[in-house]
């Protein structure tokens, strides 16, 4: 019987790993991953921490752990496997939580929602901290439920460690902790474990608070300036967009978002009526989103879907809890069918393609690129500068250059093909470069002049 109970979480974890694994080596780093790679390339812990404080918007724990693995000789690309492992464990933990409230087929479906959900898959093969943050949030809920079922010193120590690790991995983890504190204080069913639970949460919070100086430094970097003003539509879209990008920013998408909110809300109510543990899961599914929305509405532009990835495990449990109200023969079929739809939506979701920057960089070098050679790119130059710079020899930092007359320009066309041009007029006037932006090595002079050729 124990082996049977272990099998579904293991199977779902293997599905999650299988979905994430191919992209580890098939997809190049994108701009945020390049920022991580540059930090992880630092030679010492002190240099790493200074780099994270200067360029990143998350706490340092993930960087420290990944840097330590890197020191063991693991290639930079292979460090993505840390997120793959976190994604597999996350899916398994969701099954373990869900089967406390629903039948095993529905619990498996909840795990599959996370295993193949868009936001989880995207970050589940990245050189970033988000998948680990989602795993730690799920573990927070699981350990609180276990404390309710069977209090123990060991469980409380694990809870303290999880809170400390979560707070030092992502700042939004604090929203989940606040929801857990509110539950422990206000829920009558938590009275027996209230003091011990609050003590564990507080001890973990004290450790996590050691990251406050870095937070204050990072706040002055204005890393979230690209986030717009408060929009309720983005808030209501969170439960759906964690799992699929299909029909993003369309009228059908809005309808699907509202329908998902209704399903998840209904499941949360059903959980809340069932038990104190159910009320905890309902709070962890909804409260962090509301808390983040309130902060956003006050003017702090921090609300972003990936920052709320920690609620995904509990949203999945609430969704299958809503389906559990259907007839016993219908609910599992609908739940597993929904998991299949989510998996299929990965193929049609509104996700921008990532160019093969590694291959493009190799072609640039083959065609004569040197540190003094300008590169012309089309589209958003910020999406190309980081990855191209990382894959070029010695990882130069590419910056936007001035419109000039250059003896030679290597042009990366929209198709990814590289062409060597020798313009006879300024970049702005050359019809072959209309809409292009120059990228130059910020530490070298380029072979361009400002003279007027007209």
Short mmCIF file of C-alpha atoms in Angstrom, two decimals:
data_model
loop_
_atom_site.label_atom_id
_atom_site.label_comp_id
_atom_site.label_asym_id
_atom_site.label_seq_id
_atom_site.Cartn_x
_atom_site.Cartn_y
_atom_site.Cartn_z
CA UNK A 1 0.00 0.00 0.00
CA UNK A 2 2.76 2.58 0.76
CA UNK A 3 4.29 1.83 -2.64
CA UNK A 4 0.92 2.45 -4.30
CA UNK A 5 0.60 5.80 -2.52
CA UNK A 6 4.09 6.81 -3.64
CA UNK A 7 3.56 5.88 -7.28
CA UNK A 8 1.27 8.74 -8.44
CA UNK A 9 3.53 11.56 -7.15
CA UNK A 10 6.55 9.87 -8.74
CA UNK A 11 4.79 9.40 -12.08
CA UNK A 12 3.62 13.01 -12.15
CA UNK A 13 7.11 14.20 -11.20
CA UNK A 14 8.58 12.20 -14.09
CA UNK A 15 6.05 13.80 -16.48
CA UNK A 16 7.08 17.26 -15.24
CA UNK A 17 10.77 16.47 -15.72
CA UNK A 18 10.16 15.01 -19.20
CA UNK A 19 8.30 18.16 -20.30
CA UNK A 20 11.04 20.50 -19.04
CA UNK A 21 14.17 18.56 -19.89
CA UNK A 22 14.43 19.05 -23.70
CA UNK A 23 14.56 22.86 -23.42
CA UNK A 24 17.54 22.74 -21.07
CA UNK A 25 19.89 22.24 -24.03
CA UNK A 26 17.66 23.16 -26.98
CA UNK A 27 16.87 26.76 -26.00
CA UNK A 28 19.48 29.49 -25.61
CA UNK A 29 19.59 31.79 -22.61
CA UNK A 30 17.29 34.79 -22.90
CA UNK A 31 18.05 38.20 -21.40
CA UNK A 32 17.10 37.46 -17.76
CA UNK A 33 18.99 34.19 -17.84
CA UNK A 34 22.03 35.99 -19.19
CA UNK A 35 21.83 38.28 -16.16
CA UNK A 36 21.86 35.17 -13.95
CA UNK A 37 24.77 33.66 -15.87
CA UNK A 38 26.86 36.81 -15.52
CA UNK A 39 26.25 36.80 -11.76
CA UNK A 40 27.08 33.11 -11.47
CA UNK A 41 30.32 33.66 -13.39
CA UNK A 42 31.69 35.77 -10.53
CA UNK A 43 34.79 34.20 -8.94
CA UNK A 44 33.93 34.67 -5.25
CA UNK A 45 30.90 34.67 -2.97
CA UNK A 46 31.43 38.34 -2.14
CA UNK A 47 31.54 39.31 -5.80
CA UNK A 48 28.43 37.22 -6.43
CA UNK A 49 26.45 38.94 -3.66
CA UNK A 50 27.51 42.39 -4.85
CA UNK A 51 26.50 41.49 -8.39
CA UNK A 52 23.08 40.22 -7.28
CA UNK A 53 22.45 43.35 -5.22
CA UNK A 54 23.41 45.54 -8.16
CA UNK A 55 21.59 43.83 -11.04
CA UNK A 56 18.87 41.50 -9.72
CA UNK A 57 15.47 41.88 -8.07
CA UNK A 58 15.34 38.67 -6.00
CA UNK A 59 17.14 37.55 -2.82
CA UNK A 60 20.48 35.72 -2.98
CA UNK A 61 19.80 32.13 -1.87
CA UNK A 62 19.16 30.64 -5.31
CA UNK A 63 22.28 32.34 -6.64
CA UNK A 64 24.38 31.03 -3.75
CA UNK A 65 23.13 27.46 -4.20
CA UNK A 66 23.57 27.53 -7.97
CA UNK A 67 26.99 29.19 -7.68
CA UNK A 68 28.09 26.40 -5.32
CA UNK A 69 27.00 23.78 -7.87
CA UNK A 70 28.83 25.74 -10.56
CA UNK A 71 32.04 25.59 -8.49
CA UNK A 72 31.85 21.80 -8.69
CA UNK A 73 32.49 22.08 -12.43
CA UNK A 74 28.91 21.92 -13.75
CA UNK A 75 28.58 23.77 -17.09
CA UNK A 76 26.47 26.92 -17.02
CA UNK A 77 23.80 25.46 -19.33
CA UNK A 78 23.44 22.37 -17.14
CA UNK A 79 22.65 24.52 -14.10
CA UNK A 80 19.16 24.78 -15.56
CA UNK A 81 18.68 21.23 -14.27
CA UNK A 82 18.19 22.73 -10.81
CA UNK A 83 14.92 24.25 -12.03
CA UNK A 84 13.98 20.97 -13.73
CA UNK A 85 14.44 19.12 -10.44
CA UNK A 86 12.42 21.77 -8.60
CA UNK A 87 9.64 21.43 -11.18
CA UNK A 88 9.46 17.67 -10.75
CA UNK A 89 9.34 17.92 -6.95
CA UNK A 90 6.73 20.68 -7.18
CA UNK A 91 4.37 18.51 -9.24
CA UNK A 92 4.82 15.62 -6.78
CA UNK A 93 4.11 17.84 -3.77
CA UNK A 94 0.88 19.05 -5.39
CA UNK A 95 -0.33 15.45 -5.67
CA UNK A 96 0.57 14.80 -2.02
CA UNK A 97 -1.37 17.88 -0.89
CA UNK A 98 -4.36 17.34 -3.16
CA UNK A 99 -5.08 13.74 -2.21
CA UNK A 100 -5.85 14.91 1.33
CA UNK A 101 -8.97 16.57 -0.09
CA UNK A 102 -9.94 14.75 -3.30
CA UNK A 103 -9.76 11.29 -4.84
CA UNK A 104 -6.47 10.05 -6.25
CA UNK A 105 -7.38 10.62 -9.94
CA UNK A 106 -8.24 14.23 -9.16
CA UNK A 107 -5.05 14.63 -7.12
CA UNK A 108 -3.05 13.31 -10.08
CA UNK A 109 -4.83 15.81 -12.33
CA UNK A 110 -3.85 18.66 -9.97
CA UNK A 111 -0.23 17.55 -10.18
CA UNK A 112 -0.45 17.37 -13.96
CA UNK A 113 -1.85 20.92 -14.09
CA UNK A 114 1.43 22.09 -12.57
CA UNK A 115 3.55 19.57 -14.49
CA UNK A 116 2.40 20.91 -17.88
CA UNK A 117 1.18 24.41 -16.93
CA UNK A 118 2.69 27.17 -19.07
CA UNK A 119 4.25 29.36 -16.38
CA UNK A 120 5.71 26.36 -14.57
CA UNK A 121 7.14 24.82 -17.73
CA UNK A 122 8.60 28.14 -18.88
CA UNK A 123 10.44 28.69 -15.60
CA UNK A 124 11.05 24.99 -15.04
CA UNK A 125 14.00 24.94 -17.42
CA UNK A 126 15.36 28.43 -16.75
CA UNK A 127 18.48 29.66 -15.05
CA UNK A 128 16.29 31.62 -12.63
CA UNK A 129 14.86 31.26 -9.12
CA UNK A 130 11.12 31.06 -9.89
CA UNK A 131 10.59 27.29 -9.97
CA UNK A 132 12.45 26.88 -6.69
CA UNK A 133 10.26 29.62 -5.20
CA UNK A 134 7.13 27.75 -6.34
CA UNK A 135 8.42 24.52 -4.77
CA UNK A 136 9.16 26.21 -1.44
CA UNK A 137 5.68 27.76 -1.39
CA UNK A 138 4.12 24.34 -1.95
CA UNK A 139 6.29 22.85 0.81
CA UNK A 140 5.12 25.63 3.14
CA UNK A 141 1.53 24.50 2.66
CA UNK A 142 2.36 20.81 2.95
CA UNK A 143 4.30 21.25 6.20
CA UNK A 144 1.52 23.34 7.74
CA UNK A 145 -1.03 20.66 6.85
CA UNK A 146 1.22 17.99 8.36
CA UNK A 147 1.64 20.07 11.50
CA UNK A 148 -2.13 20.19 11.78
CA UNK A 149 -2.38 16.43 11.33
CA UNK A 150 0.52 15.38 13.56
CA UNK A 151 2.55 18.11 15.30
CA UNK A 152 6.22 17.34 15.78
CA UNK A 153 9.46 19.13 16.50
CA UNK A 154 10.95 17.76 13.29
CA UNK A 155 8.11 19.16 11.21
CA UNK A 156 8.44 22.55 12.90
CA UNK A 157 12.16 22.64 12.18
CA UNK A 158 11.43 21.85 8.54
CA UNK A 159 8.81 24.59 8.52
CA UNK A 160 11.32 27.09 9.93
CA UNK A 161 13.90 26.09 7.31
CA UNK A 162 11.32 26.36 4.51
CA UNK A 163 10.24 29.85 5.56
CA UNK A 164 13.87 30.97 5.79
CA UNK A 165 14.71 29.47 2.39
CA UNK A 166 11.56 30.80 0.73
CA UNK A 167 12.09 34.32 2.04
CA UNK A 168 15.67 34.28 0.81
CA UNK A 169 14.62 32.96 -2.61
CA UNK A 170 11.80 35.33 -3.58
CA UNK A 171 10.37 38.37 -1.83
CA UNK A 172 6.78 37.44 -2.78
CA UNK A 173 7.11 34.38 -0.56
CA UNK A 174 6.29 36.80 2.26
CA UNK A 175 2.72 37.04 0.96
CA UNK A 176 2.26 33.30 1.45
CA UNK A 177 3.74 33.52 4.94
CA UNK A 178 1.35 36.36 5.82
CA UNK A 179 -1.56 34.19 4.67
CA UNK A 180 -0.26 31.32 6.83
CA UNK A 181 0.06 33.62 9.86
CA UNK A 182 -3.50 34.88 9.38
CA UNK A 183 -4.74 31.29 9.21
CA UNK A 184 -2.83 30.23 12.33
CA UNK A 185 -4.19 33.19 14.31
CA UNK A 186 -7.77 33.29 13.09
CA UNK A 187 -8.75 29.71 12.30
CA UNK A 188 -10.27 27.93 15.34
CA UNK A 189 -9.11 24.62 13.96
CA UNK A 190 -5.48 25.73 14.25
CA UNK A 191 -5.75 26.60 17.94
CA UNK A 192 -3.93 23.46 19.12
CA UNK A 193 -0.85 24.19 17.00
CA UNK A 194 -1.07 27.99 16.98
CA UNK A 195 1.83 28.80 19.29
CA UNK A 196 4.24 26.25 17.83
CA UNK A 197 3.34 27.15 14.25
CA UNK A 198 3.70 30.89 14.80
CA UNK A 199 7.04 30.30 16.52
CA UNK A 200 8.32 28.31 13.54
CA UNK A 201 7.10 30.93 11.08
CA UNK A 202 8.66 33.71 13.15
CA UNK A 203 12.03 31.96 13.44
CA UNK A 204 12.15 31.37 9.71
CA UNK A 205 11.13 34.97 9.12
CA UNK A 206 13.98 36.25 11.27
CA UNK A 207 16.47 34.35 9.12
CA UNK A 208 14.81 35.58 5.91
CA UNK A 209 14.98 39.16 7.22
CA UNK A 210 18.76 39.05 6.85
CA UNK A 211 18.08 39.75 3.18
CA UNK A 212 16.46 43.11 3.96
CA UNK A 213 19.61 45.21 3.28
CA UNK A 214 19.88 43.67 -0.18
CA UNK A 215 16.17 44.34 -0.76
CA UNK A 216 16.64 48.02 0.06
CA UNK A 217 19.56 48.24 -2.33
CA UNK A 218 17.67 46.46 -5.10
CA UNK A 219 14.62 48.69 -4.70
CA UNK A 220 16.71 51.65 -5.86
CA UNK A 221 17.61 49.82 -9.10
CA UNK A 222 14.06 50.32 -10.45
CA UNK A 223 13.93 46.81 -11.92
CA UNK A 224 10.13 46.83 -12.28
CA UNK A 225 9.75 50.17 -14.08
CA UNK A 226 8.31 48.31 -17.09
CA UNK A 227 5.22 47.23 -15.10
CA UNK A 228 2.25 49.50 -15.75
CA UNK A 229 -0.33 50.92 -13.39
CA UNK A 230 -2.91 48.77 -11.62
CA UNK A 231 -5.27 46.80 -13.87
CA UNK A 232 -7.87 44.50 -12.36
CA UNK A 233 -7.93 42.41 -15.52
CA UNK A 234 -4.32 41.32 -14.93
CA UNK A 235 -5.19 40.32 -11.37
CA UNK A 236 -8.18 38.20 -12.35
CA UNK A 237 -6.11 36.57 -15.11
CA UNK A 238 -3.55 35.08 -12.69
CA UNK A 239 -5.26 31.71 -11.99
CA UNK A 240 -5.67 31.01 -15.70
CA UNK A 241 -2.36 32.44 -16.94
CA UNK A 242 -0.35 30.33 -14.54
CA UNK A 243 -1.43 27.34 -16.64
CA UNK A 244 -1.97 28.59 -20.20
CA UNK A 245 -1.18 31.62 -22.38
CA UNK A 246 -3.78 30.68 -25.00
CA UNK A 247 -6.00 33.60 -26.07
CA UNK A 248 -3.89 35.98 -24.02
CA UNK A 249 -5.19 39.59 -24.02
CA UNK A 250 -8.27 38.73 -26.06
CA UNK A 251 -11.98 38.78 -25.29
CA UNK A 252 -12.18 34.96 -25.21
CA UNK A 253 -9.20 35.08 -22.86
CA UNK A 254 -11.02 37.45 -20.51
CA UNK A 255 -14.03 35.14 -20.47
CA UNK A 256 -11.79 32.16 -19.72
CA UNK A 257 -10.05 34.12 -16.96
CA UNK A 258 -13.35 34.96 -15.27
CA UNK A 259 -14.53 31.37 -15.63
CA UNK A 260 -11.29 30.12 -14.06
CA UNK A 261 -11.67 32.56 -11.17
CA UNK A 262 -15.19 31.22 -10.63
CA UNK A 263 -14.00 27.60 -10.65
CA UNK A 264 -11.05 28.25 -8.35
CA UNK A 265 -13.21 30.41 -6.07
CA UNK A 266 -15.83 27.67 -5.88
CA UNK A 267 -13.17 25.11 -5.07
CA UNK A 268 -11.73 27.39 -2.38
CA UNK A 269 -15.16 27.70 -0.76
CA UNK A 270 -15.57 23.94 -0.87
CA UNK A 271 -12.16 23.45 0.75
CA UNK A 272 -12.87 26.09 3.39
CA UNK A 273 -16.08 24.33 4.42
CA UNK A 274 -14.36 20.98 4.68
CA UNK A 275 -11.62 21.47 7.28
CA UNK A 276 -9.00 23.81 8.76
CA UNK A 277 -6.46 22.35 6.31
CA UNK A 278 -8.85 23.16 3.48
CA UNK A 279 -9.13 26.75 4.69
CA UNK A 280 -5.34 26.97 4.72
CA UNK A 281 -5.08 25.78 1.11
CA UNK A 282 -7.83 28.19 0.04
CA UNK A 283 -6.00 31.09 1.68
CA UNK A 284 -2.67 30.14 0.09
CA UNK A 285 -4.37 30.02 -3.31
CA UNK A 286 -6.06 33.42 -3.14
CA UNK A 287 -4.61 35.65 -0.42
CA UNK A 288 -1.13 36.23 -1.95
CA UNK A 289 -2.72 37.41 -5.20
CA UNK A 290 -4.96 39.84 -3.31
CA UNK A 291 -2.05 41.06 -1.18
CA UNK A 292 0.14 41.65 -4.23
CA UNK A 293 -2.73 43.43 -5.99
CA UNK A 294 -3.21 45.75 -3.02
CA UNK A 295 0.50 46.61 -3.05
CA UNK A 296 0.28 47.25 -6.80
CA UNK A 297 -2.79 49.45 -6.41
CA UNK A 298 -0.92 51.61 -3.89
CA UNK A 299 1.61 52.47 -6.59
CA UNK A 300 4.40 49.91 -6.14
CA UNK A 301 4.84 48.33 -9.58
CA UNK A 302 5.77 44.81 -8.56
CA UNK A 303 2.77 42.79 -9.78
CA UNK A 304 3.95 40.28 -12.36
CA UNK A 305 2.69 36.78 -13.17
CA UNK A 306 5.99 35.03 -12.56
CA UNK A 307 6.24 36.64 -9.11
CA UNK A 308 2.98 34.90 -8.18
CA UNK A 309 4.05 31.43 -9.28
CA UNK A 310 3.98 30.36 -5.62
CA UNK A 311 0.17 30.22 -5.54
CA UNK A 312 0.02 27.78 -8.44
CA UNK A 313 0.11 24.60 -6.37
CA UNK A 314 -2.87 25.70 -4.31
CA UNK A 315 -4.81 27.07 -7.28
CA UNK A 316 -4.48 23.60 -8.86
CA UNK A 317 -5.82 21.94 -5.69
CA UNK A 318 -8.72 24.40 -5.49
CA UNK A 319 -9.58 23.73 -9.15
CA UNK A 320 -9.84 19.95 -8.69
CA UNK A 321 -11.75 20.50 -5.43
CA UNK A 322 -14.38 22.35 -7.47
CA UNK A 323 -14.54 19.45 -9.93
CA UNK A 324 -14.94 17.05 -7.02
CA UNK A 325 -18.51 18.30 -6.62
CA UNK A 326 -19.40 16.68 -9.95
CA UNK A 327 -20.57 13.04 -10.29
CA UNK A 328 -17.84 10.51 -9.46
CA UNK A 329 -17.64 9.27 -13.06
CA UNK A 330 -17.50 12.73 -14.59
CA UNK A 331 -15.03 14.55 -12.35
CA UNK A 332 -11.86 12.49 -13.10
CA UNK A 333 -12.53 12.49 -16.85
CA UNK A 334 -13.04 16.27 -16.88
CA UNK A 335 -10.00 16.88 -14.68
CA UNK A 336 -7.65 14.71 -16.72
CA UNK A 337 -9.14 16.14 -19.92
CA UNK A 338 -8.37 19.63 -18.61
CA UNK A 339 -4.76 18.57 -18.00
CA UNK A 340 -4.57 17.41 -21.62
CA UNK A 341 -5.97 20.73 -22.82
CA UNK A 342 -3.39 22.61 -20.76
CA UNK A 343 -0.64 20.47 -22.25
CA UNK A 344 -1.95 21.09 -25.77
CA UNK A 345 -2.11 24.83 -25.11
CA UNK A 346 1.67 24.86 -24.73
CA UNK A 347 1.78 24.45 -28.51
CA UNK A 348 -0.59 27.33 -29.29
CA UNK A 349 0.11 29.69 -26.40
CA UNK A 350 1.05 33.29 -27.08
CA UNK A 351 4.79 32.92 -26.41
CA UNK A 352 7.36 34.91 -28.37
CA UNK A 353 9.90 32.67 -30.12
CA UNK A 354 13.48 32.90 -28.94
CA UNK A 355 16.12 33.21 -31.64
CA UNK A 356 19.02 30.72 -31.64
CA UNK A 357 21.47 33.24 -30.22
CA UNK A 358 24.22 30.67 -29.74
CA UNK A 359 24.14 29.73 -33.43
CA UNK A 360 23.89 33.38 -34.48
CA UNK A 361 26.92 34.25 -32.34
CA UNK A 362 28.92 31.43 -33.93
CA UNK A 363 27.98 32.76 -37.36
CA UNK A 364 29.01 36.29 -36.37
CA UNK A 365 32.44 35.04 -35.31
CA UNK A 366 32.81 32.97 -38.48
CA UNK A 367 31.95 36.06 -40.55
CA UNK A 368 34.65 38.15 -38.91
CA UNK A 369 33.18 39.63 -35.76
CA UNK A 370 35.68 41.33 -33.46
CA UNK A 371 35.20 43.46 -30.37
CA UNK A 372 35.29 46.56 -32.58
CA UNK A 373 32.67 45.29 -35.06
CA UNK A 374 29.13 46.73 -34.74
CA UNK A 375 26.14 44.41 -35.01
CA UNK A 376 22.78 45.54 -36.40
CA UNK A 377 19.65 43.85 -35.07
CA UNK A 378 15.95 44.26 -35.76
CA UNK A 379 13.13 44.40 -33.22
CA UNK A 380 13.70 45.17 -29.55
CA UNK A 381 17.49 45.50 -29.16
CA UNK A 382 17.30 44.79 -25.44
CA UNK A 383 16.07 41.28 -26.19
CA UNK A 384 19.12 40.62 -28.35
CA UNK A 385 21.95 42.49 -26.66
CA UNK A 386 22.21 40.31 -23.56
CA UNK A 387 22.02 36.88 -25.23
CA UNK A 388 24.26 37.81 -28.18
CA UNK A 389 26.83 39.30 -25.84
CA UNK A 390 26.83 36.19 -23.68
CA UNK A 391 27.40 33.79 -26.57
CA UNK A 392 30.15 35.87 -28.22
CA UNK A 393 33.77 35.24 -27.19
CA UNK A 394 34.67 36.70 -23.76
CA UNK A 395 30.98 37.56 -23.12
CA UNK A 396 31.11 41.26 -24.09
CA UNK A 397 28.39 43.60 -22.84
CA UNK A 398 26.65 44.96 -25.91
CA UNK A 399 25.18 48.45 -25.75
CA UNK A 400 23.10 50.47 -28.21
CA UNK A 401 25.45 52.41 -30.50
CA UNK A 402 24.99 55.73 -32.21
CA UNK A 403 23.73 56.03 -35.76
CA UNK A 404 27.02 56.27 -37.64
CA UNK A 405 28.85 55.46 -40.84
CA UNK A 406 30.61 52.14 -40.35
CA UNK A 407 33.14 50.48 -42.63
CA UNK A 408 31.49 47.12 -41.90
CA UNK A 409 28.31 46.07 -40.12
CA UNK A 410 27.26 42.50 -39.37
CA UNK A 411 23.48 42.44 -39.76
CA UNK A 412 21.36 39.86 -37.96
CA UNK A 413 18.25 39.70 -40.12
CA UNK A 414 14.83 38.92 -38.68
CA UNK A 415 15.20 35.34 -39.90
CA UNK A 416 18.41 34.98 -37.89
CA UNK A 417 20.62 35.01 -41.00
CA UNK A 418 23.82 37.05 -40.72
CA UNK A 419 24.85 39.40 -43.54
CA UNK A 420 28.06 41.47 -43.78
CA UNK A 421 27.23 44.94 -45.09
CA UNK A 422 29.59 47.79 -45.94
CA UNK A 423 27.31 50.85 -45.83
CA UNK A 424 28.18 53.91 -47.88
CA UNK A 425 25.83 56.12 -45.94
CA UNK A 426 24.70 56.44 -42.32
CA UNK A 427 22.91 53.55 -40.71
CA UNK A 428 19.69 55.55 -40.50
CA UNK A 429 19.73 56.19 -44.26
CA UNK A 430 20.64 52.72 -45.45
CA UNK A 431 17.46 51.02 -46.78
CA UNK A 432 18.82 47.58 -45.85
CA UNK A 433 19.02 48.69 -42.22
CA UNK A 434 15.71 50.50 -41.92
CA UNK A 435 14.33 49.68 -38.46
CA UNK A 436 17.63 48.22 -37.24
CA UNK A 437 19.59 49.17 -34.13
CA UNK A 438 23.35 49.09 -33.72
CA UNK A 439 24.83 47.02 -30.90
CA UNK A 440 28.45 47.66 -29.99
CA UNK A 441 30.84 46.32 -27.40
CA UNK A 442 30.59 48.90 -24.63
CA UNK A 443 34.28 48.49 -23.75
CA UNK A 444 35.69 48.96 -27.29
CA UNK A 445 35.66 51.62 -29.96
CA UNK A 446 33.84 50.63 -33.12
CA UNK A 447 34.93 51.24 -36.67
CA UNK A 448 32.42 54.02 -37.27
CA UNK A 449 32.72 57.73 -37.95
CA UNK A 450 30.35 60.63 -37.50
CA UNK A 451 31.27 62.37 -40.73
CA UNK A 452 28.50 63.37 -43.13
CA UNK A 453 28.63 61.48 -46.45
CA UNK A 454 25.71 63.27 -48.12
#
